[in-house]
Tab-separated table of C-alpha atoms in Angstrom:
chain	number	residue	atom	x	y	z
A	24	MET	CA	19.075	102.246	32.634
A	25	SER	CA	17.218	101.724	35.914
A	26	ALA	CA	15.622	98.316	36.281
A	27	HIS	CA	12.948	99.862	38.467
A	28	ALA	CA	11.890	102.645	36.077
A	29	PRO	CA	8.233	102.500	34.983
A	30	ASN	CA	7.777	100.248	31.963
A	31	PRO	CA	4.240	98.874	32.295
A	32	PHE	CA	4.068	97.359	28.812
A	33	GLY	CA	7.625	96.052	28.694
A	34	SER	CA	8.272	98.191	25.628
A	35	ARG	CA	11.568	99.773	26.607
A	36	GLY	CA	14.537	98.724	24.471
A	37	THR	CA	17.632	100.150	22.804
A	38	LEU	CA	18.366	101.272	19.267
A	39	GLN	CA	21.570	102.333	17.552
A	40	VAL	CA	20.862	105.778	16.114
A	41	GLY	CA	23.908	107.082	14.276
A	42	ARG	CA	26.864	106.963	16.650
A	43	GLU	CA	24.677	106.740	19.753
A	44	LYS	CA	22.834	103.887	21.397
A	45	ALA	CA	19.561	105.219	22.782
A	46	THR	CA	16.612	103.927	24.746
A	47	ILE	CA	13.336	103.816	22.834
A	48	TYR	CA	9.807	102.778	23.751
A	49	ARG	CA	8.821	100.304	21.059
A	50	LEU	CA	5.371	100.679	19.542
A	51	ALA	CA	5.757	97.197	18.045
A	52	GLU	CA	5.472	95.757	21.546
A	53	LEU	CA	1.972	97.219	21.820
A	54	ALA	CA	1.107	95.552	18.521
A	55	ARG	CA	2.510	92.244	19.809
A	56	GLN	CA	0.333	92.516	22.925
A	57	ARG	CA	-2.661	93.505	20.748
A	58	VAL	CA	-2.955	96.816	22.542
A	59	ALA	CA	-2.693	98.583	19.161
A	60	GLU	CA	-2.848	97.786	15.445
A	61	LEU	CA	-0.215	100.210	14.236
A	62	ASP	CA	-0.936	99.966	10.514
A	63	ARG	CA	-4.564	100.928	11.200
A	64	LEU	CA	-3.695	104.047	13.183
A	65	PRO	CA	-3.078	107.458	11.566
A	66	PHE	CA	0.549	108.509	11.907
A	67	SER	CA	-0.429	111.459	14.100
A	68	ILE	CA	-2.133	109.095	16.552
A	69	ARG	CA	0.959	106.865	16.547
A	70	VAL	CA	3.029	109.859	17.700
A	71	LEU	CA	0.563	110.535	20.527
A	72	LEU	CA	0.674	106.837	21.388
A	73	GLU	CA	4.480	106.865	21.722
A	74	ASN	CA	4.221	109.944	23.927
A	75	ALA	CA	1.754	108.211	26.245
A	76	LEU	CA	3.763	104.981	26.255
A	77	ARG	CA	6.976	106.792	27.248
A	78	PHE	CA	5.357	108.632	30.149
A	79	ALA	CA	3.042	105.811	31.308
A	80	GLY	CA	3.412	104.969	34.982
A	81	ARG	CA	5.203	108.219	35.828
A	82	GLY	CA	2.288	109.982	37.446
A	83	LEU	CA	-0.181	111.662	35.091
A	84	VAL	CA	-0.174	109.200	32.185
A	85	THR	CA	-1.805	105.853	32.925
A	86	GLU	CA	-1.919	102.505	31.182
A	87	GLU	CA	-5.527	103.256	30.317
A	88	HIS	CA	-4.462	106.317	28.326
A	89	VAL	CA	-2.164	104.086	26.281
A	90	ARG	CA	-4.924	101.542	25.699
A	91	GLN	CA	-7.382	104.233	24.619
A	92	LEU	CA	-4.961	105.595	22.023
A	93	GLY	CA	-4.097	102.082	20.883
A	94	SER	CA	-7.766	101.341	20.219
A	95	TRP	CA	-8.412	104.712	18.545
A	96	HIS	CA	-9.535	103.136	15.249
A	97	ARG	CA	-12.069	100.765	16.772
A	98	PRO	CA	-15.787	101.586	16.531
A	99	GLY	CA	-17.050	103.277	19.669
A	100	ALA	CA	-13.532	103.939	20.991
A	101	ALA	CA	-13.370	106.457	23.831
A	102	ARG	CA	-12.484	110.081	23.032
A	103	SER	CA	-11.594	111.019	26.598
A	104	GLU	CA	-9.029	113.513	27.858
A	105	ILE	CA	-5.338	112.600	27.783
A	106	PRO	CA	-2.206	114.370	29.048
A	107	PHE	CA	0.208	115.215	26.227
A	108	MET	CA	3.858	116.023	27.068
A	109	PRO	CA	5.409	118.081	24.218
A	110	ALA	CA	9.163	117.811	23.708
A	111	ARG	CA	9.673	121.572	23.398
A	112	VAL	CA	8.045	125.009	23.206
A	113	VAL	CA	8.479	127.638	20.466
A	114	LEU	CA	7.744	131.274	21.288
A	115	GLN	CA	7.631	134.408	19.186
A	116	ASP	CA	8.608	137.711	20.747
A	117	PHE	CA	5.169	139.295	21.276
A	118	THR	CA	3.774	136.345	23.225
A	119	GLY	CA	7.114	135.031	24.488
A	120	VAL	CA	8.308	138.117	26.354
A	121	PRO	CA	5.467	137.872	28.942
A	122	CYS	CA	6.520	134.241	29.577
A	123	VAL	CA	10.070	135.419	30.261
A	124	VAL	CA	8.785	138.156	32.586
A	125	ASP	CA	6.803	135.547	34.537
A	126	LEU	CA	9.888	133.350	34.934
A	127	ALA	CA	11.938	136.346	36.111
A	128	ALA	CA	9.202	137.261	38.598
A	129	MET	CA	9.211	133.699	39.920
A	130	ARG	CA	12.975	133.986	40.482
A	131	ASP	CA	12.454	137.234	42.401
A	132	ALA	CA	9.795	135.573	44.555
A	133	MET	CA	12.056	132.592	45.213
A	134	GLY	CA	14.837	134.947	46.329
A	135	ARG	CA	12.513	136.842	48.694
A	136	MET	CA	11.464	133.532	50.237
A	137	GLY	CA	15.089	132.626	50.944
A	138	GLY	CA	15.304	129.953	48.250
A	139	ASP	CA	17.688	129.485	45.344
A	140	PRO	CA	16.476	131.559	42.335
A	141	ASP	CA	18.623	129.455	39.985
A	142	ARG	CA	16.205	126.561	40.516
A	143	ILE	CA	13.593	128.402	38.448
A	144	ASN	CA	14.121	127.290	34.842
A	145	PRO	CA	12.043	125.953	31.974
A	146	VAL	CA	11.777	122.180	32.355
A	147	VAL	CA	11.081	121.726	28.655
A	148	PRO	CA	13.496	123.244	26.089
A	149	CYS	CA	12.225	126.593	24.799
A	150	ASP	CA	13.196	128.668	21.778
A	151	LEU	CA	12.115	132.293	21.372
A	152	VAL	CA	12.397	133.675	17.842
A	153	ILE	CA	12.290	137.463	17.454
A	154	ASP	CA	10.312	138.203	14.315
A	155	HIS	CA	6.939	139.790	15.080
A	156	SER	CA	8.357	143.189	16.061
A	157	VAL	CA	10.328	143.594	12.827
A	158	GLN	CA	9.318	146.570	10.653
A	159	VAL	CA	10.394	147.603	7.165
A	160	ASP	CA	11.438	151.246	7.066
A	161	TYR	CA	14.130	151.013	4.388
A	162	PHE	CA	13.703	149.295	1.042
A	163	GLY	CA	14.977	149.373	-2.510
A	164	SER	CA	18.676	149.461	-1.609
A	165	GLN	CA	21.427	146.992	-0.825
A	166	LYS	CA	21.729	148.398	2.706
A	167	ALA	CA	18.012	148.055	3.483
A	168	PHE	CA	18.358	144.845	5.488
A	169	GLN	CA	21.214	146.171	7.631
A	170	LEU	CA	19.467	149.503	8.282
A	171	ASN	CA	16.180	147.833	9.228
A	172	VAL	CA	17.908	145.496	11.698
A	173	GLU	CA	19.815	148.416	13.288
A	174	LEU	CA	16.590	150.378	13.691
A	175	GLU	CA	14.900	147.290	15.095
A	176	MET	CA	17.582	146.963	17.792
A	177	GLU	CA	17.298	150.661	18.645
A	178	ARG	CA	13.519	150.569	19.005
A	179	ASN	CA	13.389	147.445	21.167
A	180	VAL	CA	16.610	147.692	23.166
A	181	GLU	CA	14.920	147.199	26.572
A	182	ARG	CA	13.058	144.098	25.471
A	183	TYR	CA	16.165	142.637	23.896
A	184	GLN	CA	18.178	143.302	27.048
A	185	LEU	CA	15.592	141.278	28.950
A	186	LEU	CA	15.817	138.437	26.447
A	187	LYS	CA	19.620	138.520	26.542
A	188	PHE	CA	19.439	138.201	30.318
A	189	ALA	CA	16.996	135.311	29.986
A	190	GLN	CA	19.218	133.421	27.556
A	191	ARG	CA	22.167	133.716	29.941
A	192	ALA	CA	20.255	133.126	33.176
A	193	PHE	CA	17.855	130.304	32.297
A	194	ARG	CA	18.720	126.780	31.341
A	195	ASN	CA	16.749	125.197	28.467
A	196	PHE	CA	16.132	128.625	26.924
A	197	ARG	CA	17.496	129.985	23.619
A	198	VAL	CA	16.818	133.224	21.738
A	199	VAL	CA	17.027	133.610	17.954
A	200	PRO	CA	17.890	137.281	17.212
A	201	PRO	CA	15.990	139.587	14.846
A	202	GLY	CA	16.854	139.528	11.167
A	203	THR	CA	17.128	135.737	11.107
A	204	GLY	CA	13.721	134.887	9.635
A	205	ILE	CA	10.093	134.162	10.403
A	206	VAL	CA	9.613	132.004	13.506
A	207	HIS	CA	7.970	129.160	11.570
A	208	GLN	CA	10.691	129.148	8.925
A	209	VAL	CA	13.424	129.104	11.584
A	210	ASN	CA	11.592	126.256	13.297
A	211	LEU	CA	11.329	124.319	10.051
A	212	GLU	CA	14.853	124.914	8.757
A	213	TYR	CA	16.862	124.910	11.960
A	214	LEU	CA	15.169	124.136	15.284
A	215	ALA	CA	13.211	120.945	14.552
A	216	PRO	CA	15.238	117.698	14.808
A	217	VAL	CA	12.201	115.529	13.821
A	218	VAL	CA	13.507	112.873	16.244
A	219	GLN	CA	14.776	114.075	19.610
A	220	LEU	CA	17.851	112.539	21.261
A	221	ARG	CA	17.982	113.858	24.813
A	222	GLU	CA	18.533	112.901	28.418
A	223	GLN	CA	15.175	112.007	29.934
A	224	PHE	CA	14.431	110.028	33.093
A	225	GLY	CA	18.182	109.768	33.660
A	226	GLU	CA	19.034	108.061	30.346
A	227	LEU	CA	19.543	108.965	26.680
A	228	ILE	CA	16.235	108.500	24.884
A	229	ALA	CA	15.199	108.856	21.237
A	230	TYR	CA	11.615	109.968	20.665
A	231	PRO	CA	9.522	111.952	18.146
A	232	ASP	CA	9.905	115.713	18.165
A	233	THR	CA	6.686	117.389	19.307
A	234	LEU	CA	5.906	120.937	20.364
A	235	VAL	CA	3.441	123.659	21.172
A	236	GLY	CA	3.943	127.254	20.057
A	237	THR	CA	2.498	130.639	20.910
A	238	ASP	CA	1.440	131.373	17.340
A	239	SER	CA	-1.529	129.909	15.489
A	240	HIS	CA	0.602	129.060	12.457
A	241	THR	CA	2.966	126.883	14.458
A	242	THR	CA	1.349	124.132	12.366
A	243	MET	CA	3.787	124.868	9.526
A	244	ILE	CA	6.086	122.363	11.267
A	245	ASN	CA	3.566	119.586	10.518
A	246	GLY	CA	4.933	119.603	6.962
A	247	LEU	CA	8.170	118.133	8.357
A	248	GLY	CA	6.390	115.286	10.151
A	249	VAL	CA	6.525	117.046	13.533
A	250	LEU	CA	3.398	117.052	15.706
A	251	GLY	CA	2.636	120.566	16.968
A	252	TRP	CA	0.148	123.413	17.032
A	253	GLY	CA	-0.486	126.842	18.531
A	254	VAL	CA	-1.656	127.381	22.109
A	255	GLY	CA	-2.228	130.321	24.434
A	256	GLY	CA	0.452	131.860	26.619
A	257	ILE	CA	-0.819	130.221	29.809
A	258	GLU	CA	-0.771	126.752	28.239
A	259	ALA	CA	2.715	127.389	26.834
A	260	GLU	CA	4.020	128.465	30.238
A	261	ALA	CA	2.537	125.364	31.857
A	262	VAL	CA	4.342	123.147	29.335
A	263	MET	CA	7.560	125.124	29.880
A	264	LEU	CA	7.341	124.249	33.569
A	265	GLY	CA	6.871	120.562	32.904
A	266	GLN	CA	3.108	120.332	33.061
A	267	PRO	CA	1.152	118.336	30.458
A	268	TYR	CA	-1.107	119.810	27.827
A	269	PHE	CA	-4.508	118.217	28.409
A	270	MET	CA	-6.497	117.446	25.279
A	271	LEU	CA	-9.327	115.256	24.103
A	272	ILE	CA	-8.291	112.297	21.964
A	273	PRO	CA	-8.860	113.891	18.541
A	274	GLU	CA	-10.767	112.805	15.513
A	275	VAL	CA	-8.497	112.576	12.478
A	276	VAL	CA	-9.770	113.498	9.011
A	277	GLY	CA	-7.680	111.951	6.246
A	278	MET	CA	-7.193	113.754	2.939
A	279	LYS	CA	-5.950	111.386	0.252
A	280	LEU	CA	-3.803	113.056	-2.389
A	281	THR	CA	-3.382	111.479	-5.813
A	282	GLY	CA	-1.736	112.602	-9.025
A	283	ALA	CA	0.653	115.552	-9.338
A	284	LEU	CA	0.307	119.320	-9.648
A	285	PRO	CA	0.050	120.528	-13.264
A	286	ILE	CA	2.807	122.735	-14.642
A	287	GLY	CA	2.002	126.357	-13.875
A	288	THR	CA	0.268	125.703	-10.551
A	289	THR	CA	1.753	126.306	-7.109
A	290	ALA	CA	1.308	125.233	-3.505
A	291	THR	CA	-0.849	128.339	-3.028
A	292	ASP	CA	-3.305	127.046	-5.632
A	293	LEU	CA	-3.318	123.673	-3.893
A	294	VAL	CA	-3.756	124.987	-0.372
A	295	LEU	CA	-6.646	127.265	-1.373
A	296	THR	CA	-8.422	124.300	-2.978
A	297	ALA	CA	-7.719	121.999	-0.021
A	298	THR	CA	-8.888	124.702	2.395
A	299	GLU	CA	-12.131	125.104	0.453
A	300	ILE	CA	-12.801	121.343	0.686
A	301	LEU	CA	-11.842	121.049	4.352
A	302	ARG	CA	-13.918	124.055	5.446
A	303	LYS	CA	-16.906	122.586	3.654
A	304	LYS	CA	-16.355	119.280	5.463
A	305	GLY	CA	-15.850	120.894	8.874
A	306	VAL	CA	-12.611	120.024	10.657
A	307	VAL	CA	-12.660	122.354	13.677
A	308	ASP	CA	-10.788	120.855	16.669
A	309	LYS	CA	-9.769	117.856	14.551
A	310	PHE	CA	-6.460	116.659	13.179
A	311	VAL	CA	-6.127	116.571	9.392
A	312	GLU	CA	-3.629	114.041	8.049
A	313	PHE	CA	-2.531	113.848	4.420
A	314	PHE	CA	-1.863	110.467	2.853
A	315	GLY	CA	-1.805	108.705	-0.507
A	316	PRO	CA	0.587	108.449	-3.469
A	317	GLY	CA	0.261	112.146	-4.274
A	318	LEU	CA	2.473	112.958	-1.290
A	319	SER	CA	5.514	111.673	-3.137
A	320	SER	CA	5.168	114.442	-5.735
A	321	LEU	CA	4.970	117.240	-3.140
A	322	GLY	CA	8.149	118.940	-1.977
A	323	LEU	CA	8.638	119.905	1.646
A	324	ALA	CA	8.022	123.610	0.968
A	325	ASP	CA	4.635	122.780	-0.576
A	326	ARG	CA	3.728	120.572	2.382
A	327	ALA	CA	4.714	123.299	4.839
A	328	THR	CA	2.510	125.796	2.985
A	329	ILE	CA	-0.489	123.473	3.317
A	330	ALA	CA	0.250	122.709	6.980
A	331	ASN	CA	0.639	126.419	7.742
A	332	MET	CA	-2.957	127.063	6.663
A	333	ALA	CA	-4.459	124.726	9.287
A	334	PRO	CA	-5.948	127.680	11.238
A	335	GLU	CA	-7.639	128.865	8.026
A	336	TYR	CA	-9.269	125.507	7.364
A	337	GLY	CA	-10.081	125.225	11.066
A	338	ALA	CA	-8.089	122.143	12.057
A	339	THR	CA	-5.836	121.751	15.068
A	340	MET	CA	-3.104	120.780	12.612
A	341	GLY	CA	-2.480	119.440	9.083
A	342	PHE	CA	-0.009	116.572	9.416
A	343	PHE	CA	2.353	115.029	6.848
A	344	PRO	CA	4.131	111.826	7.953
A	345	VAL	CA	7.907	111.463	7.759
A	346	ASP	CA	9.089	110.020	4.429
A	347	ASP	CA	11.978	110.221	1.957
A	348	GLU	CA	11.227	113.866	1.174
A	349	THR	CA	11.625	114.678	4.890
A	350	LEU	CA	15.102	113.127	4.846
A	351	ARG	CA	16.059	115.039	1.691
A	352	TYR	CA	14.931	118.309	3.279
A	353	LEU	CA	16.965	117.647	6.414
A	354	GLU	CA	20.013	117.106	4.203
A	355	ARG	CA	19.336	120.277	2.175
A	356	THR	CA	19.059	122.383	5.338
A	357	GLY	CA	22.360	121.133	6.742
A	358	ARG	CA	21.057	119.065	9.641
A	359	GLY	CA	23.998	116.651	9.409
A	360	ALA	CA	24.324	112.980	8.485
A	361	ASP	CA	23.840	111.815	12.096
A	362	VAL	CA	20.475	113.582	12.339
A	363	VAL	CA	19.268	112.236	8.994
A	364	GLN	CA	20.331	108.685	9.898
A	365	ARG	CA	18.675	108.984	13.301
A	366	VAL	CA	15.366	110.116	11.805
A	367	GLU	CA	15.344	107.351	9.200
A	368	ARG	CA	16.429	104.597	11.610
A	369	TYR	CA	14.052	105.566	14.394
A	370	CYS	CA	10.975	106.248	12.260
A	371	LYS	CA	11.314	102.999	10.327
A	372	GLU	CA	11.819	101.050	13.566
A	373	GLN	CA	8.681	102.632	15.073
A	374	GLU	CA	6.494	102.371	11.943
A	375	LEU	CA	6.412	106.158	11.710
A	376	PHE	CA	7.868	106.255	8.178
A	377	ARG	CA	5.573	106.545	5.136
A	378	THR	CA	6.176	105.067	1.699
A	379	ASP	CA	3.883	104.608	-1.301
A	380	ALA	CA	3.458	100.990	-0.172
A	381	THR	CA	2.240	101.973	3.297
A	382	PRO	CA	-1.336	100.721	3.912
A	383	ASP	CA	-3.898	103.506	4.245
A	384	PRO	CA	-4.737	104.077	7.925
A	385	VAL	CA	-8.279	104.210	9.282
A	386	PHE	CA	-9.593	107.772	9.666
A	387	SER	CA	-12.644	109.357	11.276
A	388	ALA	CA	-13.567	110.573	7.785
A	389	THR	CA	-11.780	110.562	4.439
A	390	LEU	CA	-11.633	113.129	1.645
A	391	GLU	CA	-9.844	112.844	-1.691
A	392	LEU	CA	-8.130	115.426	-3.860
A	393	ASP	CA	-6.623	114.795	-7.293
A	394	LEU	CA	-3.647	117.142	-7.562
A	395	SER	CA	-3.931	117.173	-11.362
A	396	SER	CA	-7.275	118.987	-11.000
A	397	ILE	CA	-5.714	122.043	-9.328
A	398	VAL	CA	-5.984	125.291	-11.313
A	399	PRO	CA	-4.212	128.647	-10.803
A	400	SER	CA	-6.067	130.598	-8.106
A	401	LEU	CA	-5.881	133.691	-5.947
A	402	ALA	CA	-6.891	134.210	-2.322
A	403	GLY	CA	-9.629	136.657	-1.502
A	404	PRO	CA	-11.257	139.003	-2.050
A	405	LYS	CA	-11.460	139.455	1.730
A	406	ARG	CA	-10.284	136.369	3.621
A	407	PRO	CA	-7.048	134.450	3.001
A	408	GLN	CA	-8.902	131.131	3.025
A	409	ASP	CA	-11.226	132.096	0.170
A	410	ARG	CA	-10.323	131.041	-3.372
A	411	VAL	CA	-10.859	132.712	-6.721
A	412	PRO	CA	-9.873	130.685	-9.815
A	413	LEU	CA	-7.741	132.883	-12.028
A	414	ASN	CA	-10.096	132.493	-15.004
A	415	GLN	CA	-12.925	133.856	-12.834
A	416	LEU	CA	-10.981	136.739	-11.307
A	417	LYS	CA	-12.578	139.444	-13.438
A	418	ARG	CA	-16.102	138.334	-12.662
A	419	ASN	CA	-15.313	137.961	-8.979
A	420	PHE	CA	-13.919	141.464	-8.864
A	421	MET	CA	-17.048	142.885	-10.487
A	422	VAL	CA	-19.340	141.129	-8.045
A	423	ASN	CA	-17.398	142.026	-4.906
A	424	LEU	CA	-16.219	145.566	-5.636
A	425	PRO	CA	-19.375	147.346	-4.356
A	426	GLN	CA	-19.141	145.486	-1.044
A	427	LEU	CA	-15.425	146.209	-0.714
A	428	MET	CA	-15.954	149.976	-0.866
A	429	GLY	CA	-16.029	151.806	2.432
A	430	PRO	CA	-18.327	154.700	3.351
A	431	ALA	CA	-15.684	157.281	2.425
A	432	VAL	CA	-15.528	156.199	-1.218
A	433	PRO	CA	-16.760	158.985	-3.543
A	434	ALA	CA	-20.280	158.515	-4.904
A	435	ALA	CA	-19.088	158.548	-8.541
A	436	ARG	CA	-16.852	155.538	-7.966
A	437	ARG	CA	-19.525	153.698	-6.023
A	438	GLU	CA	-22.107	154.264	-8.788
A	439	LEU	CA	-19.636	153.095	-11.425
A	440	ALA	CA	-18.901	149.877	-9.545
A	441	GLN	CA	-22.600	149.208	-8.962
A	442	SER	CA	-23.363	149.851	-12.638
A	443	ALA	CA	-20.731	147.361	-13.750
A	444	TYR	CA	-22.075	144.780	-11.300
A	445	SER	CA	-25.671	145.343	-12.451
A	446	ARG	CA	-24.683	144.861	-16.102
A	447	TRP	CA	-22.860	141.646	-15.200
A	448	VAL	CA	-25.946	140.276	-13.452
A	449	GLY	CA	-28.316	141.513	-16.158
A	450	GLU	CA	-26.308	139.896	-18.931
A	451	GLY	CA	-26.105	136.514	-17.222
A	452	GLY	CA	-22.557	136.852	-15.985
A	453	ALA	CA	-20.964	138.083	-19.231
A	454	ASN	CA	-17.619	139.823	-18.963
A	455	VAL	CA	-17.991	143.545	-18.382
A	456	THR	CA	-15.481	146.236	-17.596
A	457	ILE	CA	-15.398	149.151	-15.245
A	458	GLY	CA	-15.724	151.859	-17.843
A	459	GLU	CA	-17.794	153.045	-20.740
A	460	HIS	CA	-17.250	150.188	-23.224
A	461	GLY	CA	-19.486	147.607	-21.565
A	462	ALA	CA	-19.690	143.877	-22.075
A	463	GLU	CA	-18.418	143.741	-25.643
A	464	ALA	CA	-14.877	144.779	-24.699
A	465	HIS	CA	-12.294	142.062	-24.211
A	466	THR	CA	-9.669	144.223	-22.517
A	467	ALA	CA	-10.250	145.776	-19.102
A	468	VAL	CA	-10.918	149.494	-19.510
A	469	VAL	CA	-10.927	151.930	-16.610
A	470	ASP	CA	-13.173	154.998	-16.729
A	471	LEU	CA	-10.669	157.852	-16.538
A	472	GLU	CA	-13.355	160.273	-15.357
A	473	ALA	CA	-13.898	158.291	-12.148
A	474	PRO	CA	-12.044	159.734	-9.150
A	475	PRO	CA	-8.708	157.867	-8.764
A	476	VAL	CA	-7.878	156.124	-5.542
A	477	VAL	CA	-4.271	157.322	-5.503
A	478	ASN	CA	-2.270	159.970	-7.349
A	479	GLY	CA	1.475	159.774	-7.111
A	480	VAL	CA	4.861	159.678	-8.779
A	481	LEU	CA	6.721	156.483	-9.622
A	482	ASP	CA	10.213	156.614	-11.132
A	483	GLY	CA	9.630	160.211	-12.146
A	484	ALA	CA	6.290	159.569	-13.860
A	485	ASP	CA	2.855	160.605	-12.614
A	486	ILE	CA	0.566	157.668	-11.832
A	487	SER	CA	-3.103	157.231	-10.970
A	488	LEU	CA	-4.396	154.002	-9.496
A	489	HIS	CA	-8.048	153.158	-10.093
A	490	ASP	CA	-10.207	150.304	-8.906
A	491	GLY	CA	-8.995	147.222	-10.737
A	492	ALA	CA	-5.337	148.277	-10.927
A	493	VAL	CA	-2.853	145.498	-10.158
A	494	VAL	CA	-0.398	146.316	-7.362
A	495	ILE	CA	2.458	144.013	-6.377
A	496	ALA	CA	3.434	144.282	-2.708
A	497	ALA	CA	6.421	142.887	-0.838
A	498	ILE	CA	5.098	141.057	2.222
A	499	THR	CA	6.512	139.115	5.137
A	500	SER	CA	4.312	136.072	5.607
A	501	PRO	CA	4.949	132.470	6.642
A	502	ARG	CA	2.794	131.343	3.719
A	503	ALA	CA	4.578	133.471	1.123
A	504	GLY	CA	7.952	132.982	2.783
A	505	ARG	CA	7.662	129.231	2.628
A	506	SER	CA	6.692	128.908	-1.008
A	507	PRO	CA	7.004	132.130	-3.021
């Protein structure tokens, strides 16, 4: 450890993390100097504070940035711009390949100028996960997965050759091959250490894992207690090359969770309800942080589902602090005892670990949601952030069907849908069916004389699908993949 390294607040110390002794920048020292009241700060702001403290005095980050974050909770506190230095970058193949091309072009330019091309490398560790180009051509057989992956390699051989070159040529760059999983799931289950232990400033340092990603749903990682969100390709490249991500000190909206989900409800029901509340509140360009005793009843998969929907409720991210469930998830996903011990030891030392006894932080605004009030729901009918309670599904379908029909829909079907809607309105919202039996029927009846949407054969039998038919589709989605 250099005695002359920047340490403006005298916060640098050492901590035994597993089998390693690492340097850390102690947030408790800021509390001792009354620069910050840690128990008043949201956990997400504490992570930003550690980031500023670690980089303070090294050029872009100043002591004033640290003081501004430390006083975040005070009335009238400044919301000025700060430089944020993420620990890593996550790329998916569609947006990541152009970043690789730019790095390769920079190497070519360096060579033409007589310099050493090998000096061009990402400064910040980068992972590129190939998932967005995957298509499903084969299904319904045991060989479907293998055949789809083989076809995927054949279709994209040139791009994959480029990525193979990049993985071999660049330092701090890894590629996760196709057929491994969705980028956010790979990030959650494999890439994220929660607490980094890396060489930085010439010494081994432990610090919170943070990232930016080139996908809007990068926020799924917030469910693991990792600060991160989606950015554009230019911003991601800048971070790759060691530049900070400049951001305004955010407002943080707290959502207090109490109770537990009723039997028969899922994380999808919860996230649709939470999204409805948060969109009504208005959380665009703000952090959302979840707190309260209800967190202890939510598994990691449920938390990741809620965090993943941050773009749908408009927030920069939806953050869940590290707690016992985080440690259990790290164990379940094979992270290793050293990693689990490091996360627990570091987070407790830095007051980044949540328990039911943790005092509620101060937030810009606070909302509350009783998990026991959640009811089974569906998303739609048009947008994934809209919610339809299951017991209102029939009525919702009646009301929305005329608007869902495109101009090519036959007139007979359009008239039938409008007639059903008109009866529903005229009878004060009573249950009606699309067919000839009207409001008195209790079972949905489809008018067989209406032109069908689809005629086909399924398992040797002729089928006709009408408006109102239920179709189950196999989808690849970070939301469905995280909590089916």
